[in-house]
PDB file of C-alpha atoms in Angstrom:
ATOM      1  CA  UNK I   1     100.642 170.915 160.890  1.00  0.00           C
ATOM      2  CA  UNK I   2      99.891 174.582 160.698  1.00  0.00           C
ATOM      3  CA  UNK I   3      99.279 174.846 164.433  1.00  0.00           C
ATOM      4  CA  UNK I   4     102.680 173.271 165.044  1.00  0.00           C
ATOM      5  CA  UNK I   5     104.381 175.807 162.792  1.00  0.00           C
ATOM      6  CA  UNK I   6     102.593 178.704 164.449  1.00  0.00           C
ATOM      7  CA  UNK I   7     103.531 177.300 167.855  1.00  0.00           C
ATOM      8  CA  UNK I   8     107.170 177.679 166.846  1.00  0.00           C
ATOM      9  CA  UNK I   9     106.798 181.422 167.240  1.00  0.00           C
ATOM     10  CA  UNK I  10     106.210 180.890 170.959  1.00  0.00           C
ATOM     11  CA  UNK I  11     108.570 177.980 171.601  1.00  0.00           C
ATOM     12  CA  UNK I  12     112.350 177.853 171.268  1.00  0.00           C
ATOM     13  CA  UNK I  13     112.955 175.993 167.968  1.00  0.00           C
ATOM     14  CA  UNK I  14     114.997 173.169 169.453  1.00  0.00           C
ATOM     15  CA  UNK I  15     112.363 172.430 172.101  1.00  0.00           C
ATOM     16  CA  UNK I  16     109.495 172.597 169.613  1.00  0.00           C
ATOM     17  CA  UNK I  17     111.169 170.204 167.216  1.00  0.00           C
ATOM     18  CA  UNK I  18     112.072 167.748 169.958  1.00  0.00           C
ATOM     19  CA  UNK I  19     108.377 167.681 170.904  1.00  0.00           C
ATOM     20  CA  UNK I  20     107.446 166.956 167.286  1.00  0.00           C
ATOM     21  CA  UNK I  21     110.134 164.626 166.032  1.00  0.00           C
ATOM     22  CA  UNK I  22     112.263 161.881 167.452  1.00  0.00           C
ATOM     23  CA  UNK I  23     114.384 159.054 166.142  1.00  0.00           C
ATOM     24  CA  UNK I  24     116.903 158.753 163.359  1.00  0.00           C
ATOM     25  CA  UNK I  25     114.746 160.171 160.549  1.00  0.00           C
ATOM     26  CA  UNK I  26     113.624 163.360 162.287  1.00  0.00           C
ATOM     27  CA  UNK I  27     115.214 165.650 159.682  1.00  0.00           C
ATOM     28  CA  UNK I  28     113.319 163.788 156.958  1.00  0.00           C
ATOM     29  CA  UNK I  29     110.074 164.356 158.850  1.00  0.00           C
ATOM     30  CA  UNK I  30     110.719 168.087 159.141  1.00  0.00           C
ATOM     31  CA  UNK I  31     111.519 168.233 155.417  1.00  0.00           C
ATOM     32  CA  UNK I  32     108.260 166.389 154.677  1.00  0.00           C
ATOM     33  CA  UNK I  33     106.382 168.942 156.789  1.00  0.00           C
ATOM     34  CA  UNK I  34     107.981 171.820 154.868  1.00  0.00           C
ATOM     35  CA  UNK I  35     107.078 170.150 151.559  1.00  0.00           C
ATOM     36  CA  UNK I  36     103.473 169.760 152.687  1.00  0.00           C
ATOM     37  CA  UNK I  37     103.247 173.406 153.729  1.00  0.00           C
ATOM     38  CA  UNK I  38     104.707 174.527 150.399  1.00  0.00           C
ATOM     39  CA  UNK I  39     102.284 172.234 148.530  1.00  0.00           C
ATOM     40  CA  UNK I  40      99.442 174.008 150.341  1.00  0.00           C
ATOM     41  CA  UNK I  41     100.820 177.432 149.413  1.00  0.00           C
ATOM     42  CA  UNK I  42     101.746 178.284 153.004  1.00  0.00           C
ATOM     43  CA  UNK I  43     105.143 179.788 152.213  1.00  0.00           C
ATOM     44  CA  UNK I  44     105.198 182.068 155.253  1.00  0.00           C
ATOM     45  CA  UNK I  45     104.615 179.064 157.495  1.00  0.00           C
ATOM     46  CA  UNK I  46     107.081 176.885 155.576  1.00  0.00           C
ATOM     47  CA  UNK I  47     109.988 179.321 155.894  1.00  0.00           C
ATOM     48  CA  UNK I  48     110.650 178.701 159.651  1.00  0.00           C
ATOM     49  CA  UNK I  49     110.213 174.960 159.122  1.00  0.00           C
ATOM     50  CA  UNK I  50     112.866 174.957 156.394  1.00  0.00           C
ATOM     51  CA  UNK I  51     115.135 177.018 158.665  1.00  0.00           C
ATOM     52  CA  UNK I  52     114.640 174.519 161.480  1.00  0.00           C
ATOM     53  CA  UNK I  53     115.350 171.592 159.120  1.00  0.00           C
ATOM     54  CA  UNK I  54     118.524 173.340 157.979  1.00  0.00           C
ATOM     55  CA  UNK I  55     119.644 173.827 161.586  1.00  0.00           C
ATOM     56  CA  UNK I  56     118.835 170.205 162.445  1.00  0.00           C
ATOM     57  CA  UNK I  57     120.657 168.997 159.322  1.00  0.00           C
ATOM     58  CA  UNK I  58     123.852 170.812 160.247  1.00  0.00           C
ATOM     59  CA  UNK I  59     123.698 170.009 163.973  1.00  0.00           C
ATOM     60  CA  UNK I  60     122.757 166.329 163.806  1.00  0.00           C
ATOM     61  CA  UNK I  61     123.260 165.052 160.274  1.00  0.00           C
ATOM     62  CA  UNK I  62     126.498 166.705 159.054  1.00  0.00           C
ATOM     63  CA  UNK I  63     124.840 168.092 155.948  1.00  0.00           C
ATOM     64  CA  UNK I  64     123.323 164.794 154.799  1.00  0.00           C
ATOM     65  CA  UNK I  65     120.156 166.600 153.654  1.00  0.00           C
ATOM     66  CA  UNK I  66     121.835 169.546 151.891  1.00  0.00           C
ATOM     67  CA  UNK I  67     120.297 168.713 148.505  1.00  0.00           C
ATOM     68  CA  UNK I  68     116.816 168.415 149.955  1.00  0.00           C
ATOM     69  CA  UNK I  69     117.240 171.739 151.719  1.00  0.00           C
ATOM     70  CA  UNK I  70     118.418 173.407 148.504  1.00  0.00           C
ATOM     71  CA  UNK I  71     115.245 172.066 146.864  1.00  0.00           C
ATOM     72  CA  UNK I  72     113.052 173.427 149.674  1.00  0.00           C
ATOM     73  CA  UNK I  73     114.728 176.846 149.679  1.00  0.00           C
ATOM     74  CA  UNK I  74     114.349 176.885 145.896  1.00  0.00           C
ATOM     75  CA  UNK I  75     110.622 176.214 146.261  1.00  0.00           C
ATOM     76  CA  UNK I  76     110.387 179.045 148.807  1.00  0.00           C
ATOM     77  CA  UNK I  77     112.248 181.354 146.409  1.00  0.00           C
ATOM     78  CA  UNK I  78     109.895 180.443 143.528  1.00  0.00           C
ATOM     79  CA  UNK I  79     106.843 181.053 145.724  1.00  0.00           C
ATOM     80  CA  UNK I  80     108.255 184.447 146.736  1.00  0.00           C
ATOM     81  CA  UNK I  81     109.027 185.387 143.123  1.00  0.00           C
ATOM     82  CA  UNK I  82     112.841 185.257 143.393  1.00  0.00           C
ATOM     83  CA  UNK I  83     113.361 183.060 140.337  1.00  0.00           C
ATOM     84  CA  UNK I  84     117.058 183.869 139.916  1.00  0.00           C
ATOM     85  CA  UNK I  85     117.824 182.756 143.475  1.00  0.00           C
ATOM     86  CA  UNK I  86     115.652 179.667 143.005  1.00  0.00           C
ATOM     87  CA  UNK I  87     117.643 178.787 139.917  1.00  0.00           C
ATOM     88  CA  UNK I  88     120.882 178.975 141.918  1.00  0.00           C
ATOM     89  CA  UNK I  89     119.416 176.782 144.643  1.00  0.00           C
ATOM     90  CA  UNK I  90     118.189 174.156 142.173  1.00  0.00           C
ATOM     91  CA  UNK I  91     121.569 174.180 140.428  1.00  0.00           C
ATOM     92  CA  UNK I  92     123.220 173.479 143.782  1.00  0.00           C
ATOM     93  CA  UNK I  93     120.644 170.742 144.390  1.00  0.00           C
ATOM     94  CA  UNK I  94     121.588 169.103 141.064  1.00  0.00           C
ATOM     95  CA  UNK I  95     125.231 169.051 142.158  1.00  0.00           C
ATOM     96  CA  UNK I  96     124.278 167.577 145.547  1.00  0.00           C
ATOM     97  CA  UNK I  97     121.981 164.992 143.956  1.00  0.00           C
ATOM     98  CA  UNK I  98     124.651 163.763 141.550  1.00  0.00           C
ATOM     99  CA  UNK I  99     125.626 161.240 144.206  1.00  0.00           C
ATOM    100  CA  UNK I 100     122.047 160.232 144.988  1.00  0.00           C
ATOM    101  CA  UNK I 101     119.497 157.805 143.636  1.00  0.00           C
ATOM    102  CA  UNK I 102     118.094 157.957 140.101  1.00  0.00           C
ATOM    103  CA  UNK I 103     114.827 159.325 141.449  1.00  0.00           C
ATOM    104  CA  UNK I 104     116.538 162.077 143.426  1.00  0.00           C
ATOM    105  CA  UNK I 105     118.654 163.063 140.401  1.00  0.00           C
ATOM    106  CA  UNK I 106     115.547 163.092 138.179  1.00  0.00           C
ATOM    107  CA  UNK I 107     113.649 165.380 140.555  1.00  0.00           C
ATOM    108  CA  UNK I 108     116.667 167.665 140.853  1.00  0.00           C
ATOM    109  CA  UNK I 109     116.984 167.955 137.066  1.00  0.00           C
ATOM    110  CA  UNK I 110     113.225 168.554 136.682  1.00  0.00           C
ATOM    111  CA  UNK I 111     113.129 171.311 139.324  1.00  0.00           C
ATOM    112  CA  UNK I 112     116.252 172.926 137.898  1.00  0.00           C
ATOM    113  CA  UNK I 113     114.751 172.882 134.392  1.00  0.00           C
ATOM    114  CA  UNK I 114     111.573 174.583 135.594  1.00  0.00           C
ATOM    115  CA  UNK I 115     113.602 177.221 137.472  1.00  0.00           C
ATOM    116  CA  UNK I 116     115.663 177.910 134.344  1.00  0.00           C
ATOM    117  CA  UNK I 117     112.448 178.563 132.409  1.00  0.00           C
ATOM    118  CA  UNK I 118     111.457 181.158 135.001  1.00  0.00           C
ATOM    119  CA  UNK I 119     114.620 183.127 134.233  1.00  0.00           C
ATOM    120  CA  UNK I 120     114.238 182.695 130.426  1.00  0.00           C
ATOM    121  CA  UNK I 121     117.134 180.266 130.045  1.00  0.00           C
ATOM    122  CA  UNK I 122     115.073 178.098 127.698  1.00  0.00           C
ATOM    123  CA  UNK I 123     117.757 175.953 126.072  1.00  0.00           C
ATOM    124  CA  UNK I 124     119.337 175.042 129.408  1.00  0.00           C
ATOM    125  CA  UNK I 125     115.915 174.332 130.890  1.00  0.00           C
ATOM    126  CA  UNK I 126     114.997 172.026 128.020  1.00  0.00           C
ATOM    127  CA  UNK I 127     118.309 170.226 128.500  1.00  0.00           C
ATOM    128  CA  UNK I 128     117.591 169.674 132.187  1.00  0.00           C
ATOM    129  CA  UNK I 129     114.083 168.409 131.422  1.00  0.00           C
ATOM    130  CA  UNK I 130     115.464 166.037 128.803  1.00  0.00           C
ATOM    131  CA  UNK I 131     117.901 164.739 131.416  1.00  0.00           C
ATOM    132  CA  UNK I 132     115.089 164.427 133.960  1.00  0.00           C
ATOM    133  CA  UNK I 133     112.930 162.477 131.510  1.00  0.00           C
ATOM    134  CA  UNK I 134     115.724 159.994 130.831  1.00  0.00           C
ATOM    135  CA  UNK I 135     116.382 159.550 134.549  1.00  0.00           C
ATOM    136  CA  UNK I 136     112.667 159.042 135.286  1.00  0.00           C
ATOM    137  CA  UNK I 137     112.549 156.436 132.485  1.00  0.00           C
ATOM    138  CA  UNK I 138     115.589 154.621 133.905  1.00  0.00           C
ATOM    139  CA  UNK I 139     113.962 154.723 137.332  1.00  0.00           C
ATOM    140  CA  UNK I 140     110.718 153.281 135.949  1.00  0.00           C
ATOM    141  CA  UNK I 141     108.649 156.317 136.977  1.00  0.00           C
ATOM    142  CA  UNK I 142     105.964 156.953 134.309  1.00  0.00           C
ATOM    143  CA  UNK I 143     104.424 159.795 136.347  1.00  0.00           C
ATOM    144  CA  UNK I 144     107.737 161.648 136.403  1.00  0.00           C
ATOM    145  CA  UNK I 145     108.190 161.039 132.684  1.00  0.00           C
ATOM    146  CA  UNK I 146     104.702 162.403 132.012  1.00  0.00           C
ATOM    147  CA  UNK I 147     105.325 165.516 134.089  1.00  0.00           C
ATOM    148  CA  UNK I 148     108.556 166.079 132.217  1.00  0.00           C
ATOM    149  CA  UNK I 149     106.872 165.754 128.811  1.00  0.00           C
ATOM    150  CA  UNK I 150     104.130 168.129 129.934  1.00  0.00           C
ATOM    151  CA  UNK I 151     106.595 170.761 131.199  1.00  0.00           C
ATOM    152  CA  UNK I 152     108.645 170.414 128.003  1.00  0.00           C
ATOM    153  CA  UNK I 153     105.487 170.874 125.928  1.00  0.00           C
ATOM    154  CA  UNK I 154     104.570 173.990 127.863  1.00  0.00           C
ATOM    155  CA  UNK I 155     108.037 175.495 127.380  1.00  0.00           C
ATOM    156  CA  UNK I 156     108.037 174.672 123.673  1.00  0.00           C
ATOM    157  CA  UNK I 157     104.563 176.177 123.285  1.00  0.00           C
ATOM    158  CA  UNK I 158     105.795 179.428 124.829  1.00  0.00           C
ATOM    159  CA  UNK I 159     108.748 179.348 122.438  1.00  0.00           C
ATOM    160  CA  UNK I 160     106.399 179.017 119.436  1.00  0.00           C
ATOM    161  CA  UNK I 161     107.314 175.396 118.656  1.00  0.00           C
ATOM    162  CA  UNK I 162     103.682 174.296 118.351  1.00  0.00           C
ATOM    163  CA  UNK I 163     104.059 170.924 116.632  1.00  0.00           C
ATOM    164  CA  UNK I 164     106.849 169.736 118.908  1.00  0.00           C
ATOM    165  CA  UNK I 165     104.886 170.999 121.916  1.00  0.00           C
ATOM    166  CA  UNK I 166     101.849 169.010 120.812  1.00  0.00           C
ATOM    167  CA  UNK I 167     103.987 165.899 120.429  1.00  0.00           C
ATOM    168  CA  UNK I 168     105.229 166.307 124.010  1.00  0.00           C
ATOM    169  CA  UNK I 169     101.704 166.814 125.312  1.00  0.00           C
ATOM    170  CA  UNK I 170     100.626 163.615 123.543  1.00  0.00           C
ATOM    171  CA  UNK I 171     103.533 161.707 125.091  1.00  0.00           C
ATOM    172  CA  UNK I 172     102.554 163.076 128.496  1.00  0.00           C
ATOM    173  CA  UNK I 173      99.049 161.683 128.111  1.00  0.00           C
ATOM    174  CA  UNK I 174     100.197 158.112 127.346  1.00  0.00           C
TER     175      UNK I 174
END
């Protein structure tokens, strides 16, 4: 993966991506690559991949992946310490995801809640996490519910709400 990204510096982006991806879901594959790079903490390498996915999305998919790209750019912004910009991106992602699946809406609400915490908008962040938890429950995703309880507990702990935080941590563990 990393070699492919570094090869982009020497290859025109369109040609490099055509060598890597083909078929109807190629934008999804590029997005998955960017996610993987961000998961590994390779933000510098992920940035051109996200840019290429954005270009591919607009050229070939008429903006179909806008919400996913907002999520990726938000992750890049968080990794680079621009929490305010990340918050804007995740807010846009929530609007884009409002027409998507339960799972997509749950992830959007979760990411937006976390971004709001980074800019000290605690009440709004807790509201987004509450929304995410309900959507994960409706979707039948216990892992997502657990992550939401854990993040809520962490936020409440930082706010000094120790008993409520403990309750959320306990829910996360079940």
